[in-house]
Coordinates of N, CA and C in Angstrom, one line a residue:
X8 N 12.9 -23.5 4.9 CA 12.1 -22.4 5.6 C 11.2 -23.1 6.6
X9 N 11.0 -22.5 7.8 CA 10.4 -23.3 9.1 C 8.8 -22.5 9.0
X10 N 8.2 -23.6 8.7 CA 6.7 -23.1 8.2 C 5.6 -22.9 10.2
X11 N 5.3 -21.9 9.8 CA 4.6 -22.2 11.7 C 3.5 -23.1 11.4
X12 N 3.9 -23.8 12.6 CA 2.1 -25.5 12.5 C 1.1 -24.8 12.7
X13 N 0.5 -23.6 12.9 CA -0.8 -23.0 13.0 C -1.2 -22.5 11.5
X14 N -0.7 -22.6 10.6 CA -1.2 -22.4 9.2 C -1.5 -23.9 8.7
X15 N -3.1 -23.5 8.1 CA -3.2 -24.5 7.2 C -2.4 -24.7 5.9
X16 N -2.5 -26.0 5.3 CA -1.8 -25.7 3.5 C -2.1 -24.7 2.8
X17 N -3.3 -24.2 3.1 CA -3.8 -24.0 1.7 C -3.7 -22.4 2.2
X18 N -3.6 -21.5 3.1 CA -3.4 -20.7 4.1 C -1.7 -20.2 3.0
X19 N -0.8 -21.4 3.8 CA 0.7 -21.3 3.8 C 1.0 -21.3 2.8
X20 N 0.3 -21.8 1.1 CA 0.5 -21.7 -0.4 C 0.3 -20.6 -0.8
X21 N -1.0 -20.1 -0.2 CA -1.3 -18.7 -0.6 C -0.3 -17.9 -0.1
X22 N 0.3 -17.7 1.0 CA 1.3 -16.6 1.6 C 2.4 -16.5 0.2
X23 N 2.7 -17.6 0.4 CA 3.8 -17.9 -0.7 C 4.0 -17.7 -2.1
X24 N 2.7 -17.9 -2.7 CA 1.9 -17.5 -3.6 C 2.3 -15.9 -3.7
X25 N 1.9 -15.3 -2.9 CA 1.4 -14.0 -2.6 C 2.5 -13.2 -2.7
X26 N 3.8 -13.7 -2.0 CA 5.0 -13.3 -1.9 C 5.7 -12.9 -3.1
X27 N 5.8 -14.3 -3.8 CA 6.2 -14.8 -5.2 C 5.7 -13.8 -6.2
X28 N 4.6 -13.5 -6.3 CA 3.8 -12.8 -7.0 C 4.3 -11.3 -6.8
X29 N 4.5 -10.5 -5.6 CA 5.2 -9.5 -5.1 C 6.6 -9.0 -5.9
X30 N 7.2 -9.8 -5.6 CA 8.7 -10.2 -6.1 C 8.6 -10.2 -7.8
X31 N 7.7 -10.9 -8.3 CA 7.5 -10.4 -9.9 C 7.4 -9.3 -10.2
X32 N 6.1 -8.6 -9.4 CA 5.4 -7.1 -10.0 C 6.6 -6.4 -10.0
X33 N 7.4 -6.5 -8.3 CA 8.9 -5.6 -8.1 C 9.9 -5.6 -9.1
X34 N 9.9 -6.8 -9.5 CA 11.3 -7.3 -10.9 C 10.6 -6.5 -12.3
X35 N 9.6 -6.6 -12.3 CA 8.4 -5.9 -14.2 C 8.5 -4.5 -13.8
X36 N 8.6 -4.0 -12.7 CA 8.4 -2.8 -12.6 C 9.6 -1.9 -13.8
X37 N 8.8 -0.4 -14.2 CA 9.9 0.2 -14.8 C 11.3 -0.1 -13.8
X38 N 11.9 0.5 -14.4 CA 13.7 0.7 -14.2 C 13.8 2.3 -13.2
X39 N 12.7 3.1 -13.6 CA 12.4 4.5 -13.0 C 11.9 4.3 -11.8
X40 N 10.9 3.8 -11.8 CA 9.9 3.1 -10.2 C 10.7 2.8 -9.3
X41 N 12.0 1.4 -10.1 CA 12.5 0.7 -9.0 C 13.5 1.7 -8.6
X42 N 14.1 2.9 -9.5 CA 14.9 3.8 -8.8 C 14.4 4.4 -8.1
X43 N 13.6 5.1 -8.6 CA 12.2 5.9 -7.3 C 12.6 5.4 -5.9
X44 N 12.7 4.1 -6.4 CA 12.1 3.6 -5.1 C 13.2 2.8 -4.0
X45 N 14.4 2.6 -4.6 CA 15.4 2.3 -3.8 C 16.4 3.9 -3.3
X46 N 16.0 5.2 -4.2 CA 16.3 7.1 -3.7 C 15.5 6.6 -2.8
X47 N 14.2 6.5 -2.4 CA 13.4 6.8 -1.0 C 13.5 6.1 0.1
X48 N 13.7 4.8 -0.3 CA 14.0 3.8 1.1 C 15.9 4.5 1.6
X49 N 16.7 4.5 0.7 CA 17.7 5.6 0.9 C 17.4 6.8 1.5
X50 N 17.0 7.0 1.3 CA 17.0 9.0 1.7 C 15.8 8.5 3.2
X51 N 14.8 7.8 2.9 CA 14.6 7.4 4.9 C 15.3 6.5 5.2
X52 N 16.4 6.6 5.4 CA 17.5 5.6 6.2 C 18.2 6.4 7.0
X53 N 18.4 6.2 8.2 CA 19.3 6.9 9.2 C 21.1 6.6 8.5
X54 N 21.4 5.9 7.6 CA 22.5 6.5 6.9 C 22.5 8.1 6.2
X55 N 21.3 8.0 5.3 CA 21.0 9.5 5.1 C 20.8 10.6 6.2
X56 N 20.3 10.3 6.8 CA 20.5 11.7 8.1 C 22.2 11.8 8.6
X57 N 22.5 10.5 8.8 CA 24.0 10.5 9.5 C 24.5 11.0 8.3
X58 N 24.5 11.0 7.3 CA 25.5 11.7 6.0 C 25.0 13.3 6.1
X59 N 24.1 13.1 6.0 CA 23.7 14.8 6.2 C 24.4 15.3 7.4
X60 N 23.8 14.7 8.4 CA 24.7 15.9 9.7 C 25.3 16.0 9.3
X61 N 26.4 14.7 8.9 CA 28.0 15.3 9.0 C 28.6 16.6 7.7
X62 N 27.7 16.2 6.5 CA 27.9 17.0 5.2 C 27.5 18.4 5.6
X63 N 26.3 18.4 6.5 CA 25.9 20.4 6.5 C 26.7 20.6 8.0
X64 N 26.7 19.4 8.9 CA 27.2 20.3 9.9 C 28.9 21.2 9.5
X65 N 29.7 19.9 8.8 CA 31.0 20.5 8.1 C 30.6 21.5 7.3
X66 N 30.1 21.7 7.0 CA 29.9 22.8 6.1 C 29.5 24.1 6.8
X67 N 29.0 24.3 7.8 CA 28.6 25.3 8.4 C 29.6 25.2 9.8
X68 N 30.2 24.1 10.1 CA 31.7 24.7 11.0 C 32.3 25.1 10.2
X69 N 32.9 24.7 8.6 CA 33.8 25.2 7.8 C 33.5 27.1 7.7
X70 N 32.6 27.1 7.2 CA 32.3 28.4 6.9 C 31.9 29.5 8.4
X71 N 32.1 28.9 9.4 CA 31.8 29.6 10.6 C 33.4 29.7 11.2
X72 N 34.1 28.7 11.3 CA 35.0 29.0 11.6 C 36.3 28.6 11.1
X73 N 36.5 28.2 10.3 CA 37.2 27.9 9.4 C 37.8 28.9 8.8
X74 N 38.9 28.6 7.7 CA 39.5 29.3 6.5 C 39.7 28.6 5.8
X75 N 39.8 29.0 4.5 CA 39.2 30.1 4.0 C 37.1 29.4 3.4
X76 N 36.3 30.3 3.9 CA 35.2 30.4 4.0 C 35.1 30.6 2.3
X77 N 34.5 29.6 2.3 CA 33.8 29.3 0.7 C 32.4 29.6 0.5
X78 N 31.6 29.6 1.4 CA 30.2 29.8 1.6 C 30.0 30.5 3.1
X79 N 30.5 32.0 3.1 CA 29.7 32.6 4.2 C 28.7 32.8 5.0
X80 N 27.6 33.1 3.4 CA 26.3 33.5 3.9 C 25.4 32.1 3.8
X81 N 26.3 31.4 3.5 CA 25.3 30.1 3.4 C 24.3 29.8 2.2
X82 N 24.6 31.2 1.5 CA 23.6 31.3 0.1 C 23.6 29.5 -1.0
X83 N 24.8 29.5 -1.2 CA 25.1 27.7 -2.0 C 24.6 26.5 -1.3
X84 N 25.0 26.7 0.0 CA 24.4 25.3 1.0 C 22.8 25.8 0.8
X85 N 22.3 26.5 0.6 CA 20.7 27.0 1.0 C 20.4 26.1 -0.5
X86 N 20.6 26.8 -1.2 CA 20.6 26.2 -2.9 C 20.6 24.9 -3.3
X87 N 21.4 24.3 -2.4 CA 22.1 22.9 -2.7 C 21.1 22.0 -2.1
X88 N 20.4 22.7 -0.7 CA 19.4 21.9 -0.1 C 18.2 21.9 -0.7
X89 N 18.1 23.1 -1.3 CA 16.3 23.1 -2.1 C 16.6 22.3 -3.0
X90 N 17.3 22.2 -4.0 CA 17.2 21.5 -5.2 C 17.6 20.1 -5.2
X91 N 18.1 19.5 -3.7 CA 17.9 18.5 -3.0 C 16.6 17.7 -2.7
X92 N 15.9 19.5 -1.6 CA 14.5 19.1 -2.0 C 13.8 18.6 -2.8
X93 N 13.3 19.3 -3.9 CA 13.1 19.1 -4.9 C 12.7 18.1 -6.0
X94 N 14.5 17.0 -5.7 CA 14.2 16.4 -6.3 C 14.0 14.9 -5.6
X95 N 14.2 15.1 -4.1 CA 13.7 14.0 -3.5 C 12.0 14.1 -2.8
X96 N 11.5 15.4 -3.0 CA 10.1 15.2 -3.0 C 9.5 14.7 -4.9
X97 N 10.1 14.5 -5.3 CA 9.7 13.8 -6.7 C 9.7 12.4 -6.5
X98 N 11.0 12.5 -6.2 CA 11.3 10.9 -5.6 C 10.3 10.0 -4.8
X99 N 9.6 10.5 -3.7 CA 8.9 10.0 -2.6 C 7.3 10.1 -3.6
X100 N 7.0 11.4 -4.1 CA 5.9 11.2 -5.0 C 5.8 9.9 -5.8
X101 N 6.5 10.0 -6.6 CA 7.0 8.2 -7.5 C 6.3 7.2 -6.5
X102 N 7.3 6.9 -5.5 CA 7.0 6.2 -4.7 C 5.5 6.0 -4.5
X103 N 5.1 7.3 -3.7 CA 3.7 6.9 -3.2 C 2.5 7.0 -4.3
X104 N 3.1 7.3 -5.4 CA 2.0 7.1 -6.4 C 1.7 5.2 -6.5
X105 N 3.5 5.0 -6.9 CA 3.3 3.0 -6.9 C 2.4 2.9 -6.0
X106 N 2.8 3.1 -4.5 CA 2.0 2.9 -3.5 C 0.8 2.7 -3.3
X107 N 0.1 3.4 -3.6 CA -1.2 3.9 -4.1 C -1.9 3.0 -4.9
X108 N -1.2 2.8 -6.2 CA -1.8 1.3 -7.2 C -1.7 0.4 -6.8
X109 N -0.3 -0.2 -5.8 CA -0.3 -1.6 -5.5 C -1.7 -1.5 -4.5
X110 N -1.9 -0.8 -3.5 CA -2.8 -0.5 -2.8 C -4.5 -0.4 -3.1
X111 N -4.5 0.0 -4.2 CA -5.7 0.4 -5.1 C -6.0 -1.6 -5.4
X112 N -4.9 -2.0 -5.8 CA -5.1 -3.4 -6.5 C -5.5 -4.6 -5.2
X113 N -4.7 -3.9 -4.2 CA -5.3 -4.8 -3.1 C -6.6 -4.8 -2.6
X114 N -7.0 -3.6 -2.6 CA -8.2 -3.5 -2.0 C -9.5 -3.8 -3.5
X115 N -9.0 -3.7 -4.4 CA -10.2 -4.4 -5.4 C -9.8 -6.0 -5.2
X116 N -8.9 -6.5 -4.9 CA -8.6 -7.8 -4.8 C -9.6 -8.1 -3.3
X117 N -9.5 -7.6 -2.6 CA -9.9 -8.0 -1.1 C -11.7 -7.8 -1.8
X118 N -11.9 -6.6 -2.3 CA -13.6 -6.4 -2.8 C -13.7 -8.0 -3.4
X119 N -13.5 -8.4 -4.9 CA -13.6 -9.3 -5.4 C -13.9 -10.5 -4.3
X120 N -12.5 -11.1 -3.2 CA -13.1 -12.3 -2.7 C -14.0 -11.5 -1.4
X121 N -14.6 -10.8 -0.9 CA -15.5 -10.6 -0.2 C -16.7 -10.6 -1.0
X122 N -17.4 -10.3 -2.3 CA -18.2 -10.8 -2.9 C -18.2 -12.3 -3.3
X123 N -17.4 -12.9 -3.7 CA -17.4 -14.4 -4.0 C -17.6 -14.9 -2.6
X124 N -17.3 -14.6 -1.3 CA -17.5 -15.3 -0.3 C -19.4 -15.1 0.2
X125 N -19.3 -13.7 -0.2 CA -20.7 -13.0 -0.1 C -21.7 -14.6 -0.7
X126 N -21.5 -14.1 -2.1 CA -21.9 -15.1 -3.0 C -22.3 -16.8 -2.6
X127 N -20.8 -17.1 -1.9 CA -20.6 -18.8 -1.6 C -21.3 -19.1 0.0
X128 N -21.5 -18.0 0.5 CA -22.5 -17.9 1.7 C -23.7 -18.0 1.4
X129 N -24.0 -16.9 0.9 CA -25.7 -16.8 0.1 C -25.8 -18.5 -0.4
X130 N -25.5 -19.2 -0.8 CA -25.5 -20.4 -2.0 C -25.6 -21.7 -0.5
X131 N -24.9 -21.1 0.2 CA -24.6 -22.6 1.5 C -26.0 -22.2 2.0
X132 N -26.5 -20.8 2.8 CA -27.2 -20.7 2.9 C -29.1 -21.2 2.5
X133 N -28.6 -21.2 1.3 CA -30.3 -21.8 0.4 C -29.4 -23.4 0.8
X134 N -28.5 -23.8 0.6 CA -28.5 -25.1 0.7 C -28.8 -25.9 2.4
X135 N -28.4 -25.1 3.1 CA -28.6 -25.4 4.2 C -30.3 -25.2 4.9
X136 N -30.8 -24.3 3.9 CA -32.6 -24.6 4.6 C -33.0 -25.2 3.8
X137 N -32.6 -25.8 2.7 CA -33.1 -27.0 1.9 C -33.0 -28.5 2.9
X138 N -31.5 -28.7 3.3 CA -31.7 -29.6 4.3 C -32.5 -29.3 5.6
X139 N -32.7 -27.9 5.9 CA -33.8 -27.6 7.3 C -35.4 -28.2 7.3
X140 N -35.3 -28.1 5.9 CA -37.0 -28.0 5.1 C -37.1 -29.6 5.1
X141 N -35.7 -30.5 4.6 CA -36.0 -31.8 4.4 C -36.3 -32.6 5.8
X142 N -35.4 -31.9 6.7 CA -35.6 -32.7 8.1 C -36.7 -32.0 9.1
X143 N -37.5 -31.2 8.4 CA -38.2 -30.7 9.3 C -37.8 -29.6 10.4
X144 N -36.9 -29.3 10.2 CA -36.4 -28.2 10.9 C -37.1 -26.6 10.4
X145 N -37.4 -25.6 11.1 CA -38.0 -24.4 10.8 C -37.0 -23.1 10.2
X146 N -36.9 -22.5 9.6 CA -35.7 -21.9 8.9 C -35.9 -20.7 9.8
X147 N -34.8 -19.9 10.1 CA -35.0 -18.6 10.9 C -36.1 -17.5 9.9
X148 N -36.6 -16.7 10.6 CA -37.5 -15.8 9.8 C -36.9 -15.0 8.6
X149 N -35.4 -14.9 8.6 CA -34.4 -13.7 7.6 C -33.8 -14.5 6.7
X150 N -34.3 -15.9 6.5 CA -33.1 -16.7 5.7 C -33.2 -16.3 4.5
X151 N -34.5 -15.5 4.1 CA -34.3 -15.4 2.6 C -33.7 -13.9 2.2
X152 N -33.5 -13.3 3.2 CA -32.6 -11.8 3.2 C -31.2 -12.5 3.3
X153 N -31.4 -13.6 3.9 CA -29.7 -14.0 4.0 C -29.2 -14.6 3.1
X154 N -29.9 -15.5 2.0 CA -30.2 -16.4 0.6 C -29.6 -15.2 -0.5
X155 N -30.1 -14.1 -0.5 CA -30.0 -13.2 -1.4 C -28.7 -12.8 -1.9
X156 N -28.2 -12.3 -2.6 CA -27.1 -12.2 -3.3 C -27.0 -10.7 -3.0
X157 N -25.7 -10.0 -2.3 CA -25.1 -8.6 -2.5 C -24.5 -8.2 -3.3
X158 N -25.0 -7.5 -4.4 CA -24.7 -6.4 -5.6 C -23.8 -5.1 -4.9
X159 N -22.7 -5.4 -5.5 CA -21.8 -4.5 -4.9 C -22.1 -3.2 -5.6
X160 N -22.8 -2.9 -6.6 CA -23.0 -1.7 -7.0 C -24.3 -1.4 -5.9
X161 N -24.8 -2.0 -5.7 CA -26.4 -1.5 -4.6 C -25.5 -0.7 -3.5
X162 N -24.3 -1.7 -3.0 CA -23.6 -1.2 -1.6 C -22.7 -0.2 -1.6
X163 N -22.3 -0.2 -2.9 CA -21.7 1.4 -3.6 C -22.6 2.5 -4.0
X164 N -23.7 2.4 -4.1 CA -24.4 3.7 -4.4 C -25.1 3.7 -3.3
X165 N -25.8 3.1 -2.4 CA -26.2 3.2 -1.2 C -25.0 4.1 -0.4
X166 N -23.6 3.7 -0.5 CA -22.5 4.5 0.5 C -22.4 5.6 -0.4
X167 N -22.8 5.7 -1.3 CA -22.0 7.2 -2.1 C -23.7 8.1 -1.6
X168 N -24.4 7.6 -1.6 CA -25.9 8.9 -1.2 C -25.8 9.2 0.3
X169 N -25.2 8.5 0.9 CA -25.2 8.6 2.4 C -23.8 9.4 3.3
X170 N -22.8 9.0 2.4 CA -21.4 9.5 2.4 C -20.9 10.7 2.0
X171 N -20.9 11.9 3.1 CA -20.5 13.0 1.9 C -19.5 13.3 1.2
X172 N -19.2 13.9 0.4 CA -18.6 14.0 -1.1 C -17.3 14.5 -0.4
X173 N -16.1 15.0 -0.6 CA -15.3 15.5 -0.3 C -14.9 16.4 -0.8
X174 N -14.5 18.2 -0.1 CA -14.9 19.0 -0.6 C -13.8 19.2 -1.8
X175 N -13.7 19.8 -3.0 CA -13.5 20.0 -4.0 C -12.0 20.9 -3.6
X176 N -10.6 20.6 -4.2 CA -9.6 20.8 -3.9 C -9.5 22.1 -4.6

């Protein structure tokens, strides 16, 4: 595999990492999910539209002009498409539920290292006016607002009093 020279190591482990890890969750997943979810990537595929034209358009030349007409009024093809519906809006639900968790998990994953970096800033920061203080250097007037540690619950109830609620379904 041809690695691009603008990634660091530790950059290009993690991708890989990341991948690898992907490919697990996909393989552990129920047996239902992964069908969920190979009906949806199917049914959005331009094979599925190309199969449909050809299945309703024959079917509605057949019965338009054709003999002998098995579906006139079109009442069975109507039938045949809802319960099509149906059960491919189940299908895509499935789907976008997974969606949703893998989604949910990345974004608590992205919270977590944006606090530890929070965290490993705050920490360089005290270390860095310690060397300012040693060499005589004057520290900016905010370093101890910047020293301070962010409590992700402070920045989550600060955005939920400020944030309005969403109105009730």
């Amino acid at each position: 595999m041809n690695e691009p020279h603008d990634l660091n190591g530790a950059l290009a482990t993690n991708i890989h990492r990341l991948a690898a890890r992907q490919r697990r969750v996909e393989a552990e997943a129920p047996w239902s999910e992964r069908l969920a979810g190979r009906i949806t990537a199917f049914t959005g595929s331009m094979i599925f539209v190309a199969l449909h034209l050809t299945f309703f358009g024959g079917w509605i030349v057949w019965n338009l002009w054709l003999s002998p007409k098995f579906d006139p009024t079109f009442v069975v093809l109507a039938m045949m498409a809802s319960v099509e519906a149906i059960f491919l809006s189940t299908f895509v639900l499935i789907s976008q539920n997974r969606m949703a968790a893998q989604a949910q998990a990345r974004a608590d994953l992205d919270l977590h290292i944006n606090l530890l970096a929070e965290h490993e800033l705050s920490r360089l920061t005290a270390l860095v006016r310690q060397v300012a203080e040693r060499v005589g250097v004057e520290p900016p007037d905010d370093i101890a607002e910047i020293e301070r540690d962010v409590r992700a619950e402070d920045v989550l109830d600060t955005l939920d009093r400020v944030t309005p609620a969403p109105p009730d379904a």
